[in-house]
Coordinates of C-alpha atoms in Angstrom, one line a residue:
M7 CA -46.1 -4.5 -89.1
S8 CA -45.4 -6.0 -92.6
S9 CA -44.8 -9.7 -93.2
P10 CA -41.3 -11.0 -94.3
F11 CA -43.2 -12.7 -97.1
A12 CA -42.0 -11.5 -100.6
P13 CA -45.1 -10.9 -102.7
D14 CA -45.4 -12.6 -106.1
E15 CA -45.0 -9.9 -108.8
T16 CA -47.2 -11.8 -111.2
L17 CA -50.1 -11.6 -108.7
I18 CA -49.4 -7.9 -108.2
D19 CA -49.4 -7.5 -112.0
A20 CA -52.7 -9.3 -112.3
A21 CA -54.3 -6.9 -109.7
K22 CA -52.8 -3.9 -111.5
A23 CA -54.0 -5.1 -114.9
I24 CA -57.6 -5.6 -113.8
Q25 CA -57.9 -2.4 -111.8
D26 CA -58.8 -0.2 -114.9
K27 CA -61.8 -2.4 -115.6
A28 CA -63.4 -1.4 -112.3
Y29 CA -66.8 0.3 -112.5
A30 CA -66.5 3.3 -110.2
P31 CA -68.4 6.3 -111.8
Y32 CA -69.5 7.7 -108.4
S33 CA -66.4 7.5 -106.2
N34 CA -63.7 7.2 -109.0
F35 CA -61.9 4.9 -106.6
K36 CA -61.0 1.9 -108.7
V37 CA -59.9 -1.3 -106.9
G38 CA -58.4 -4.4 -108.5
A39 CA -57.8 -7.7 -106.6
A40 CA -56.1 -10.9 -107.5
I41 CA -56.2 -14.2 -105.6
R42 CA -53.9 -17.2 -106.0
T43 CA -55.1 -20.6 -105.0
P44 CA -52.8 -23.4 -103.7
S45 CA -52.9 -24.9 -107.2
G46 CA -51.5 -21.7 -108.7
E47 CA -54.7 -20.5 -110.4
V48 CA -55.2 -16.8 -110.3
F49 CA -58.7 -15.1 -110.1
T50 CA -59.3 -11.4 -110.4
G51 CA -62.1 -9.0 -109.5
V52 CA -62.9 -5.3 -109.5
N53 CA -65.2 -3.1 -107.5
V54 CA -68.5 -2.4 -109.1
E55 CA -70.5 0.6 -107.9
N56 CA -74.2 1.1 -108.3
A57 CA -76.5 4.2 -108.5
A58 CA -78.1 2.9 -105.3
Y59 CA -74.8 3.6 -103.5
P60 CA -73.4 1.8 -101.5
E61 CA -75.0 -1.2 -103.1
G62 CA -71.9 -2.3 -104.9
T63 CA -69.4 -5.1 -104.9
C64 CA -65.8 -5.0 -103.7
A65 CA -63.0 -6.3 -105.9
E66 CA -62.0 -8.9 -103.3
A67 CA -65.6 -10.3 -103.3
G68 CA -65.6 -10.4 -107.1
A69 CA -62.3 -12.4 -107.1
I70 CA -63.6 -14.8 -104.5
A71 CA -66.8 -15.3 -106.5
A72 CA -64.7 -16.1 -109.6
M73 CA -62.6 -18.6 -107.6
I74 CA -65.7 -20.3 -106.2
A75 CA -67.4 -20.5 -109.6
A76 CA -64.2 -22.3 -110.9
G77 CA -64.6 -24.9 -108.1
Q78 CA -61.8 -23.6 -105.9
V79 CA -62.2 -22.9 -102.2
K80 CA -58.8 -22.1 -100.8
I81 CA -56.8 -18.9 -101.0
A82 CA -53.0 -19.0 -100.8
E83 CA -52.2 -15.3 -101.6
V84 CA -53.9 -12.0 -102.2
A85 CA -53.0 -8.7 -103.9
V86 CA -55.1 -5.6 -103.8
I87 CA -54.5 -2.3 -105.5
G88 CA -56.6 0.9 -105.1
S89 CA -56.6 4.5 -106.2
S90 CA -54.8 5.7 -103.1
A91 CA -51.4 7.2 -102.4
D92 CA -51.0 4.6 -99.7
P93 CA -51.3 0.8 -100.0
T94 CA -55.0 0.0 -100.1
P95 CA -56.2 -2.5 -97.5
P96 CA -59.3 -4.6 -97.9
C97 CA -62.4 -3.3 -96.1
G98 CA -63.6 -5.0 -93.0
G99 CA -66.2 -7.1 -94.7
C100 CA -63.7 -8.3 -97.3
R101 CA -61.2 -9.2 -94.6
Q102 CA -63.8 -11.5 -93.2
K103 CA -64.6 -12.9 -96.7
L104 CA -60.9 -13.5 -97.4
R105 CA -60.5 -15.2 -94.0
E106 CA -63.4 -17.6 -94.9
F107 CA -61.2 -19.1 -97.6
G108 CA -57.7 -18.3 -96.4
G109 CA -55.7 -19.3 -93.3
A110 CA -54.4 -16.9 -90.8
D111 CA -50.9 -17.0 -92.4
V112 CA -52.1 -16.1 -96.0
P113 CA -50.2 -13.0 -97.2
V114 CA -52.2 -10.0 -98.5
T115 CA -50.1 -7.5 -100.5
M116 CA -51.7 -4.1 -100.6
I117 CA -50.5 -1.7 -103.3
S118 CA -50.7 2.1 -103.8
R119 CA -51.4 3.8 -107.1
S120 CA -47.6 4.5 -107.3
G121 CA -46.6 0.9 -106.7
V122 CA -45.7 1.1 -103.0
T123 CA -46.5 -2.3 -101.3
L124 CA -47.3 -3.4 -97.8
T125 CA -47.7 -7.2 -97.1
M126 CA -49.5 -8.4 -94.0
T127 CA -51.1 -11.8 -93.1
L128 CA -54.8 -12.2 -92.8
D129 CA -54.3 -12.7 -89.1
Q130 CA -52.6 -9.3 -88.9
L131 CA -55.4 -7.7 -90.9
L132 CA -58.2 -9.4 -88.9
P133 CA -57.0 -10.6 -85.5
G134 CA -59.6 -12.7 -83.7
A135 CA -61.5 -13.4 -86.9
F136 CA -64.9 -15.1 -86.6
S137 CA -64.7 -18.7 -88.0
T138 CA -66.7 -21.9 -88.2
E139 CA -65.0 -23.0 -84.9
F140 CA -67.4 -20.6 -83.1
M141 CA -70.4 -22.4 -84.6
D142 CA -69.6 -25.8 -83.1

């Protein structure tokens, strides 16, 4: 169920480069995320665990916060890498967070620790997403 979209290697490289900076002393599961905006800017984030587990922050949420802090509000593409043998998908909460700022057709490339990739759209990852349309 992968998308025909060819992932941008520079975005994948940004996610890989930031992954080692994750703070995951409890799970040892480090995640790096990179978001590209329509203007081409790239924002990265890492998961940050806390002794009051599970009160941590996901990598995707960190990248979104950096994007928002820089005055950007739209996501054009996402890359996520985790410490798994399989491509690591965003958690359910992060799928909703990504959908808040990205359209249904935004590609999300998930990457395994060995570099295997799987690309799906936000709509494929979160069909029937809750949006502001329901709040009217």
